[in-house]
Coordinates of N, CA, C and O in Angstrom, one line a residue:
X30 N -61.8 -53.4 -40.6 CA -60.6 -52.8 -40.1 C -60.9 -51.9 -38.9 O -60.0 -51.8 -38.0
X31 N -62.1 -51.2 -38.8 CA -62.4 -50.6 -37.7 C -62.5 -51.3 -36.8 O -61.6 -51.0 -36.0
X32 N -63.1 -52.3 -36.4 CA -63.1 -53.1 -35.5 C -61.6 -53.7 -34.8 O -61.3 -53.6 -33.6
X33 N -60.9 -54.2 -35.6 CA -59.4 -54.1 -35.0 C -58.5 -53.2 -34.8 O -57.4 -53.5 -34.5
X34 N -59.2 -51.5 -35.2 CA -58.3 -50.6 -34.6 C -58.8 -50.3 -33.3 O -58.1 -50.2 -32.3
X35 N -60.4 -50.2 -33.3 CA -61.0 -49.9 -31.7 C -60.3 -51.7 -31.4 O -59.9 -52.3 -32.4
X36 N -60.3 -52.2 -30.6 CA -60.0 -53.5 -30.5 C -57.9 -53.2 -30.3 O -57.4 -53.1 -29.1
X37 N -57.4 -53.2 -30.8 CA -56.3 -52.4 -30.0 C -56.3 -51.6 -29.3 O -55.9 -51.7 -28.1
X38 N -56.9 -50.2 -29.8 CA -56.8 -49.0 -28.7 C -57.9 -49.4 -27.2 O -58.0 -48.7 -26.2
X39 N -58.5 -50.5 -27.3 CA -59.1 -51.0 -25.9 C -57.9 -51.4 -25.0 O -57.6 -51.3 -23.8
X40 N -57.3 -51.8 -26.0 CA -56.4 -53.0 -25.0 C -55.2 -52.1 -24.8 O -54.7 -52.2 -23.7
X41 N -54.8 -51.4 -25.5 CA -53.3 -50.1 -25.0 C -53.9 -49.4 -23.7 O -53.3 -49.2 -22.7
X42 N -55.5 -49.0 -24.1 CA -55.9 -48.2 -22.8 C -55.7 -49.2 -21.9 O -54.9 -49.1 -20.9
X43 N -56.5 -50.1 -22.0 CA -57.1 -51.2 -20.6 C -55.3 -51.3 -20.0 O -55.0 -51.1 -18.8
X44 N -54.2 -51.7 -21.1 CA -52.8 -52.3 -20.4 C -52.3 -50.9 -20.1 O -51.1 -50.9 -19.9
X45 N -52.8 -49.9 -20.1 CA -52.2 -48.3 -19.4 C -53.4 -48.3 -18.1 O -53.3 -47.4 -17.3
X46 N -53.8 -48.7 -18.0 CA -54.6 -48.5 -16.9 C -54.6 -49.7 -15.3 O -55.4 -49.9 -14.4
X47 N -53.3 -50.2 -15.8 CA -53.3 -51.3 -14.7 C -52.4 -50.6 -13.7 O -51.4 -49.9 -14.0
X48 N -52.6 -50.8 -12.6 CA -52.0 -50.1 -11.5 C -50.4 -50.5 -11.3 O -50.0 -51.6 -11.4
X49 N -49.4 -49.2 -11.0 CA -48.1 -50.2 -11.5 C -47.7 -51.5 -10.1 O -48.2 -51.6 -9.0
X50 N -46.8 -52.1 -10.5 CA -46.2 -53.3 -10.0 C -46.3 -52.7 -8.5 O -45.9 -51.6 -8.2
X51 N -46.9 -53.7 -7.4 CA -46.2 -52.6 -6.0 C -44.7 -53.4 -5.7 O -44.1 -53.8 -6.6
X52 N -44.2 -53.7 -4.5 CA -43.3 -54.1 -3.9 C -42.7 -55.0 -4.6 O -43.5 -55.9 -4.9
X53 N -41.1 -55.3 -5.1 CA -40.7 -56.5 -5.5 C -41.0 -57.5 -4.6 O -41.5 -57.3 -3.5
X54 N -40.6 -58.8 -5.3 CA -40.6 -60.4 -4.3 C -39.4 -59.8 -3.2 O -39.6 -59.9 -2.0
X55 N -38.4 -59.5 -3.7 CA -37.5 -58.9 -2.6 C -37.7 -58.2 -1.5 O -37.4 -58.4 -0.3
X56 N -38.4 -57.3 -2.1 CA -38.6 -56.3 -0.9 C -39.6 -56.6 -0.2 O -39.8 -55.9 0.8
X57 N -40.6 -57.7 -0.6 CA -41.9 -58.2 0.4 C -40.9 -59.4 0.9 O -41.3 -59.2 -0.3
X58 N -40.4 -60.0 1.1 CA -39.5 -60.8 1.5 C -38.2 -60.0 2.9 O -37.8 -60.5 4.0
X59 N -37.9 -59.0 2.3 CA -37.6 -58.3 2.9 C -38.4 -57.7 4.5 O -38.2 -57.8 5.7
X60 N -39.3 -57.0 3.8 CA -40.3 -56.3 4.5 C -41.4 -57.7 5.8 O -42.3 -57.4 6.5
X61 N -40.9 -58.7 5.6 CA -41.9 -60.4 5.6 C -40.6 -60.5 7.3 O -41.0 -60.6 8.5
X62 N -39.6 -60.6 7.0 CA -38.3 -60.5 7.6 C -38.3 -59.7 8.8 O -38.0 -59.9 9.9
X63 N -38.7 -58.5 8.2 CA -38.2 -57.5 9.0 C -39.7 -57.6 10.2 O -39.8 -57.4 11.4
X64 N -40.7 -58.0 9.3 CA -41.8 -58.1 11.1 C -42.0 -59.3 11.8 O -42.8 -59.4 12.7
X65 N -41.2 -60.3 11.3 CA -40.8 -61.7 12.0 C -39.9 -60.9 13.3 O -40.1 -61.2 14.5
X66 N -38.9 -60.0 12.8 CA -38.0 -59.5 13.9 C -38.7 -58.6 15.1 O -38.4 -58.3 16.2
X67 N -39.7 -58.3 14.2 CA -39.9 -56.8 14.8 C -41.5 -57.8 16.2 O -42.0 -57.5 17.3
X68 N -41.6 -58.4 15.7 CA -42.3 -60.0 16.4 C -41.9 -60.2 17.7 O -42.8 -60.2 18.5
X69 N -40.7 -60.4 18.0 CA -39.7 -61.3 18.0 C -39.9 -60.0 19.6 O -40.6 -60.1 20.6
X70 N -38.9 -58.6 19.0 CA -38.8 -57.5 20.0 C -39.9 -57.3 20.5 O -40.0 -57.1 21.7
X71 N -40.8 -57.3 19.9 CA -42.4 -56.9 21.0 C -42.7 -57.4 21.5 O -43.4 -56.9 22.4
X72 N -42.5 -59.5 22.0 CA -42.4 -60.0 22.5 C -42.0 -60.2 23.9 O -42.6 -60.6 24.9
X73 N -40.4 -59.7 23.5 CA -39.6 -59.8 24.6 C -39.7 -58.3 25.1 O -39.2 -58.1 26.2
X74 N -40.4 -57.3 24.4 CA -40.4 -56.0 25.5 C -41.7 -56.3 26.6 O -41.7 -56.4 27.8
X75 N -42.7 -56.6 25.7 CA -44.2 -56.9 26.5 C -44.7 -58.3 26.6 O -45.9 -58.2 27.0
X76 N -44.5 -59.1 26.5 CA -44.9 -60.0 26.8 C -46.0 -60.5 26.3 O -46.4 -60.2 25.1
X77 N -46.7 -61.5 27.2 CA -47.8 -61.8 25.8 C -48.7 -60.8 25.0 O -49.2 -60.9 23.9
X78 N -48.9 -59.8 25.8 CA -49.4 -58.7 24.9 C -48.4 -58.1 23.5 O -48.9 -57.5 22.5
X79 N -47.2 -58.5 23.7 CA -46.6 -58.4 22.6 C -46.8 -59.1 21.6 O -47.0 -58.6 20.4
X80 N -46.9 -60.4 21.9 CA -47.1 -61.9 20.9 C -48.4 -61.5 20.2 O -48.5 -61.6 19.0
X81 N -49.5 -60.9 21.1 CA -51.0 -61.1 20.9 C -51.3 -60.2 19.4 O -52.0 -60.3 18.4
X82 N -50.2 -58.9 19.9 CA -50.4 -57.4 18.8 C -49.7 -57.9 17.7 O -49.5 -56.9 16.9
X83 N -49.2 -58.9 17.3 CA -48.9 -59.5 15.5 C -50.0 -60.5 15.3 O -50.2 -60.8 14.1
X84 N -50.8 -60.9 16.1 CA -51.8 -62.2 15.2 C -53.1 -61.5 15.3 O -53.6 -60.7 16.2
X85 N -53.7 -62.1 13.7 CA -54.7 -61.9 12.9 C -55.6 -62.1 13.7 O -55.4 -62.8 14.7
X86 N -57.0 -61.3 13.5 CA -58.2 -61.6 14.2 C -58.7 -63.2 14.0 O -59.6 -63.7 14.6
X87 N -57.8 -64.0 12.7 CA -58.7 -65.2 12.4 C -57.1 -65.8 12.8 O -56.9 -66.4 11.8
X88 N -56.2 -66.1 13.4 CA -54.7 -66.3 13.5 C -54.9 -67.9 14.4 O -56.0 -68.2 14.8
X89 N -53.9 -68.7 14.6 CA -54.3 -70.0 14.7 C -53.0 -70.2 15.3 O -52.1 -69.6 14.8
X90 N -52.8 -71.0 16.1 CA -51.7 -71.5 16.9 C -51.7 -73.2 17.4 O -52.7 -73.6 18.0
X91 N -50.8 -73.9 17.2 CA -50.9 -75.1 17.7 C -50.6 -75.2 19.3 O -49.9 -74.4 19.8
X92 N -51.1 -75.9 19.9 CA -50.6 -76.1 21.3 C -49.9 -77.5 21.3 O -49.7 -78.2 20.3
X93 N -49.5 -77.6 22.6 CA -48.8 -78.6 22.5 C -49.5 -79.8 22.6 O -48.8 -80.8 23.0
X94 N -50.7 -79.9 22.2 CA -51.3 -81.6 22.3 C -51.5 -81.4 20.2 O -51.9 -82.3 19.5
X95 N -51.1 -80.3 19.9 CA -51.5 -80.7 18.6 C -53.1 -80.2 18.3 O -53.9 -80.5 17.4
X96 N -53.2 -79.5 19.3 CA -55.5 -78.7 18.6 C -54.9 -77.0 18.3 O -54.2 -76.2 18.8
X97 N -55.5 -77.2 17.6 CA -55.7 -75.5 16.9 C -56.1 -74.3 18.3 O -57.0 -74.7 19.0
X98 N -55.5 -73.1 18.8 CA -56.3 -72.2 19.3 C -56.7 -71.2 18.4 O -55.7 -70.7 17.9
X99 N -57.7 -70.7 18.1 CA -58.0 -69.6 17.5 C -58.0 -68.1 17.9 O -58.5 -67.7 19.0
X100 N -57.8 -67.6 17.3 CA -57.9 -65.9 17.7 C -57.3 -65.0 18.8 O -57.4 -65.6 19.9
X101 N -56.8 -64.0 18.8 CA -55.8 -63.5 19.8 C -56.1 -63.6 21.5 O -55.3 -63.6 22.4
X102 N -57.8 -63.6 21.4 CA -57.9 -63.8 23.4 C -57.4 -65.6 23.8 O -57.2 -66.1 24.8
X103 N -57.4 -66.0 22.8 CA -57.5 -67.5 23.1 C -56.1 -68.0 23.6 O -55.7 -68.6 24.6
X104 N -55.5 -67.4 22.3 CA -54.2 -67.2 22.1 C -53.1 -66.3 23.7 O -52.2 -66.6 24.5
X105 N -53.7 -65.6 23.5 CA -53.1 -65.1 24.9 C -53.2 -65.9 26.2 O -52.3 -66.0 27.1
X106 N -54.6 -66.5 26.3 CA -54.8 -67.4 27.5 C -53.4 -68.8 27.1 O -52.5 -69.1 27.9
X107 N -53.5 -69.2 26.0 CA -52.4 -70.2 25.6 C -50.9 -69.4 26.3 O -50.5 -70.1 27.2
X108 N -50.4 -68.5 26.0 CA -49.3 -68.2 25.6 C -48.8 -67.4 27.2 O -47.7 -67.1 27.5
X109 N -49.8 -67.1 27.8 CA -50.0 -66.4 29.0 C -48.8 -66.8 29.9 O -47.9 -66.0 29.8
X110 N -48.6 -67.9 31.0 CA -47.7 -68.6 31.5 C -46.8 -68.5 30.8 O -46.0 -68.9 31.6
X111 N -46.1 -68.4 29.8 CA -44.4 -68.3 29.5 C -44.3 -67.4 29.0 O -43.1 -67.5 28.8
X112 N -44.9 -65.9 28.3 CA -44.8 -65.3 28.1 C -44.4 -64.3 28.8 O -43.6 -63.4 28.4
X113 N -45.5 -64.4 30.3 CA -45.6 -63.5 31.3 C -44.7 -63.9 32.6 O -44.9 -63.6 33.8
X114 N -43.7 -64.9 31.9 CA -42.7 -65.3 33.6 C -41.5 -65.0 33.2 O -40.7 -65.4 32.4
X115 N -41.6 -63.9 34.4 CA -40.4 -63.0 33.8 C -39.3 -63.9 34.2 O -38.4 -63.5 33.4
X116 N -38.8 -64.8 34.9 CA -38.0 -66.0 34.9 C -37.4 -66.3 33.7 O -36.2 -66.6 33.6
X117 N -38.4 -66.4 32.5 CA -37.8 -66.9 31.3 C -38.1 -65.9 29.8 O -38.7 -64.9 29.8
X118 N -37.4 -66.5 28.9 CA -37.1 -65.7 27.7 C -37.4 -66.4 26.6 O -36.8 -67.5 26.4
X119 N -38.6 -65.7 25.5 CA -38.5 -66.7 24.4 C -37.8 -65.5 23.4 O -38.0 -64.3 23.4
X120 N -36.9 -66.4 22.6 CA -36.4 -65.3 21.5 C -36.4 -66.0 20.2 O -36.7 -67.2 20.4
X121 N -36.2 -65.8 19.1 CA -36.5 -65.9 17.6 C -35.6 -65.6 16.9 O -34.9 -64.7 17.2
X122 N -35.3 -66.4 15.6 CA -34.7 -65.1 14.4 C -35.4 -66.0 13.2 O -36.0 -67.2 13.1
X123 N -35.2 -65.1 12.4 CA -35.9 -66.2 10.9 C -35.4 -66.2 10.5 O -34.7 -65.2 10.5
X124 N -34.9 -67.6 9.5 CA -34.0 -67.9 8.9 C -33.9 -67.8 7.5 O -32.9 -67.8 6.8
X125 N -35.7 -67.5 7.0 CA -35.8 -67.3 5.5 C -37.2 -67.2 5.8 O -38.0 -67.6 6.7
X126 N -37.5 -66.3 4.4 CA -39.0 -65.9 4.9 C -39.4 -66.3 3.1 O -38.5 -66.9 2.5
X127 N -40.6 -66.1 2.5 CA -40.9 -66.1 1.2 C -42.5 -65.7 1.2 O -43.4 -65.7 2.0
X128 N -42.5 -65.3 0.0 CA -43.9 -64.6 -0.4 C -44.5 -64.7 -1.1 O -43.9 -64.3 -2.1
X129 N -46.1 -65.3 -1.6 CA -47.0 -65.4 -2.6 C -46.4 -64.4 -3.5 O -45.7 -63.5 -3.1
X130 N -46.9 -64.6 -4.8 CA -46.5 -64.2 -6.0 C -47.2 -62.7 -6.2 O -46.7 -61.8 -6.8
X131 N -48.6 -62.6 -5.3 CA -49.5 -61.5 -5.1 C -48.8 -60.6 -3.9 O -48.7 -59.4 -4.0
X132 N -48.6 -61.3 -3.2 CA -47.7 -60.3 -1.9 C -48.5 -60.4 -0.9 O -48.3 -59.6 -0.1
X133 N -49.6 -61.2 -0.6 CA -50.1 -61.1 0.5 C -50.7 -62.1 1.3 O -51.7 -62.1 2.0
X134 N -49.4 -63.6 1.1 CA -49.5 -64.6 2.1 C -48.0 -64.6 2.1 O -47.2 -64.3 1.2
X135 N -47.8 -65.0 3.3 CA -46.0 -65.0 3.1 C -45.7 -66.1 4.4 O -46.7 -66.2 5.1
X136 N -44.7 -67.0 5.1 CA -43.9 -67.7 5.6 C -42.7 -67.4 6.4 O -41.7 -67.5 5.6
X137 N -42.4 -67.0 7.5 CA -40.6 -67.3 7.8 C -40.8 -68.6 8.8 O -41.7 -68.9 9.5
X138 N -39.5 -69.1 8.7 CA -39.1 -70.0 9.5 C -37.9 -69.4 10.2 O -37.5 -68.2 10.0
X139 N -37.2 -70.2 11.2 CA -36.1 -69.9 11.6 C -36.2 -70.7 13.3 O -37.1 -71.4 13.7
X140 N -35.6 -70.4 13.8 CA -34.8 -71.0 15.0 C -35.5 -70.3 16.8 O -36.0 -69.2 17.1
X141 N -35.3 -71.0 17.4 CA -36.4 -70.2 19.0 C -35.1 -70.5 19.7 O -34.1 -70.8 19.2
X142 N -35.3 -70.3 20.9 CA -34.8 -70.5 21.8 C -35.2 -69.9 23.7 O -34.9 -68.8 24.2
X143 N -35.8 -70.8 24.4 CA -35.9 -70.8 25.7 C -35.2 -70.6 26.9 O -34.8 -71.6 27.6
X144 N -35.0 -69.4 27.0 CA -33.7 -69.2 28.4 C -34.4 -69.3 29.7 O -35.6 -68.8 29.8
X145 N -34.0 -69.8 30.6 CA -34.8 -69.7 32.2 C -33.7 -68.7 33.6 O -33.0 -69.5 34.2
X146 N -33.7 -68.3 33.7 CA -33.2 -68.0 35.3 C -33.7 -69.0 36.0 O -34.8 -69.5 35.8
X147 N -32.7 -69.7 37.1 CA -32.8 -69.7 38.2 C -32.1 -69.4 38.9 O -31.1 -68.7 38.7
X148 N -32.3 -70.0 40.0 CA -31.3 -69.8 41.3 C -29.3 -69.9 41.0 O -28.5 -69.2 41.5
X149 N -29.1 -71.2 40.0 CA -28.0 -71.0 39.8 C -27.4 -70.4 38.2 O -26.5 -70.9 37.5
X150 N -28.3 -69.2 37.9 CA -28.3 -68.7 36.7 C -28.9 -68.6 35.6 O -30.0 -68.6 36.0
X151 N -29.0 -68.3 34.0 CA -29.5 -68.6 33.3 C -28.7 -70.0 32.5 O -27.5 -70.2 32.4
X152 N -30.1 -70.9 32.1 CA -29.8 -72.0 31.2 C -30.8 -71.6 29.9 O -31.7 -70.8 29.7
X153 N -30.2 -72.6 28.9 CA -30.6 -73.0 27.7 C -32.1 -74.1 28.4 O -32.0 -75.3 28.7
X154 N -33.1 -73.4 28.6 CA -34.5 -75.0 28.3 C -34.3 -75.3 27.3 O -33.7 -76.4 27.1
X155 N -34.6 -74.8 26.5 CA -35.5 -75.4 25.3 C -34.7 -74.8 23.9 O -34.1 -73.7 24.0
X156 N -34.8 -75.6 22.8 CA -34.5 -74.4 21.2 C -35.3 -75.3 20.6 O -35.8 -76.3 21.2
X157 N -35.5 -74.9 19.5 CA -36.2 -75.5 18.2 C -36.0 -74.6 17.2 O -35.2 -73.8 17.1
X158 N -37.2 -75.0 16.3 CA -37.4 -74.6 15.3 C -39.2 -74.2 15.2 O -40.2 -74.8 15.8
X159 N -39.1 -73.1 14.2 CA -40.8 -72.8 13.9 C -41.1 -72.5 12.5 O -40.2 -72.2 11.7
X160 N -42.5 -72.6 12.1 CA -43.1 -71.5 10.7 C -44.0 -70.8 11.1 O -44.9 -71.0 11.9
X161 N -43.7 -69.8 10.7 CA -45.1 -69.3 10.7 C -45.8 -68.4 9.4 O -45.2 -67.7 8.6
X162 N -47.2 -68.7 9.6 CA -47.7 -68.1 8.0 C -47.9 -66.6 8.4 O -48.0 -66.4 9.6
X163 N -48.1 -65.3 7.6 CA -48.5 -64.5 7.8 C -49.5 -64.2 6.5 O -49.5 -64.9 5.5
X164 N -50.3 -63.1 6.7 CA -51.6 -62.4 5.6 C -50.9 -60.4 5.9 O -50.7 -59.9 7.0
X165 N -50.9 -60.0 4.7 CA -51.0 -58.5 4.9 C -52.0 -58.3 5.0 O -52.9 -58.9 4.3
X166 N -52.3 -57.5 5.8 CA -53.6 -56.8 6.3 C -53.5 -55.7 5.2 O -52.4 -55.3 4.7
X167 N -54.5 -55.2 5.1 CA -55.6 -53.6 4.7 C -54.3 -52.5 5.2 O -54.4 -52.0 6.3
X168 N -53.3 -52.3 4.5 CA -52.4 -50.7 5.2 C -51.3 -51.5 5.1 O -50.3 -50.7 5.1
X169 N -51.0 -52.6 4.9 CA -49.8 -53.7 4.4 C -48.7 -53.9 5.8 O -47.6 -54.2 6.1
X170 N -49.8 -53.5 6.3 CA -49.0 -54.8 8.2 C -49.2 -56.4 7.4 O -50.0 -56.8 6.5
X171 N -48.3 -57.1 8.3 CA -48.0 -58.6 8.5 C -48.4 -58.7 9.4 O -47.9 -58.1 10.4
X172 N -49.8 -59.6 9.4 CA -50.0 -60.4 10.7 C -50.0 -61.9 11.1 O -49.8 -62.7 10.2
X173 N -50.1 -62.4 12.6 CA -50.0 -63.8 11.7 C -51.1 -65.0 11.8 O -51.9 -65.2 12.6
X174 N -50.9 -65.4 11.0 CA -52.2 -66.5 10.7 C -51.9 -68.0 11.3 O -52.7 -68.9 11.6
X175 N -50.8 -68.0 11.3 CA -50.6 -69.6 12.0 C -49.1 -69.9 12.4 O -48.1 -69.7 11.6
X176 N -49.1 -70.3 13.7 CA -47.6 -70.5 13.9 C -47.5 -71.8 14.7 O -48.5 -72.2 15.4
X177 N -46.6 -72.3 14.5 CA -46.2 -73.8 15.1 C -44.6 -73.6 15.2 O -43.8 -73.0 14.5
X178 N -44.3 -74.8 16.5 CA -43.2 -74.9 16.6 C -42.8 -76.2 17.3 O -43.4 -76.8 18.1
X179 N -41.6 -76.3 16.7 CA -40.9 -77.7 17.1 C -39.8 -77.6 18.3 O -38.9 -76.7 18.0
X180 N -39.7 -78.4 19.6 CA -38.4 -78.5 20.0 C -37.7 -79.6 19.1 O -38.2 -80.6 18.6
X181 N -36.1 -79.0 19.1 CA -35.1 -79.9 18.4 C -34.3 -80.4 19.8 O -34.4 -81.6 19.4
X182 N -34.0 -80.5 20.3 CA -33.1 -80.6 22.0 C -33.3 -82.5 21.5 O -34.3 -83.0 21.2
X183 N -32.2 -83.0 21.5 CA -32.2 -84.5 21.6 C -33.0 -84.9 22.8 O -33.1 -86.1 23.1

């Protein structure tokens, strides 16, 4: 009988000593959302340096032949030319984001869109669609680990 009263009182202690719940699925969903946006504005204030300051030191981007670039200098040399022509505009929204069960891989998708100036104004280039994955970092920033994107334009 002693044995199964130590033998409960382990386990009341050990299940009192679990750290409580952090963030709902909601609110990391939430919070997943809100730095897809917040992405999106740093982008269009700074430019590729904006793009560069959300992706992971290990972060991964497709180009357009379909090869992986790795890591944010690489990434910048990719992203460099449209990012930095002030001529044009990439902008974003996410359409739905979602989150590991743990809270620290997460997904939004949602919709792009490429504006250009020229000479006889601004046009619509390009829209599509994208994913991208993100990892919380250490301090619970979203960075991102892989993004890809589709034009939809018939």
């Amino acid at each position: 009988m002693l044995t199964r009263t130590a033998l409960v009182a382990a386990l009341a202690l050990t299940t009192s000593c679990v750290p409580a719940r952090g963030p709902t699925a909601t609110e990391d969903r939430s919070a997943l959302l809100a730095a897809d946006r917040a992405f999106d504005s740093a982008t269009a204030a700074r430019g590729v340096e904006g793009w560069v300051s959300f992706v992971a030191d290990s972060g991964r981007q497709i180009d357009g032949q379909g090869n992986f670039v790795t890591g944010p200098a690489a990434i910048r040399e990719l992203m460099r030319g449209l990012l930095d022509d002030t001529l044009s505009a990439l902008r974003w929204a996410p359409d739905l984001a979602d989150v590991s069960r743990d809270g620290t891989l997460g997904y939004t998708w949602g919709r792009w869109t490429l504006t250009v100036r020229d000479s006889s104004g601004s046009h619509q280039a390009g829209q599509g669609r994208y994913l991208t994955i993100w990892r919380k970092q250490v301090g619970g920033r979203w960075k991102v680990e892989g993004d890809i994107g589709t034009d939809t334009r018939p």
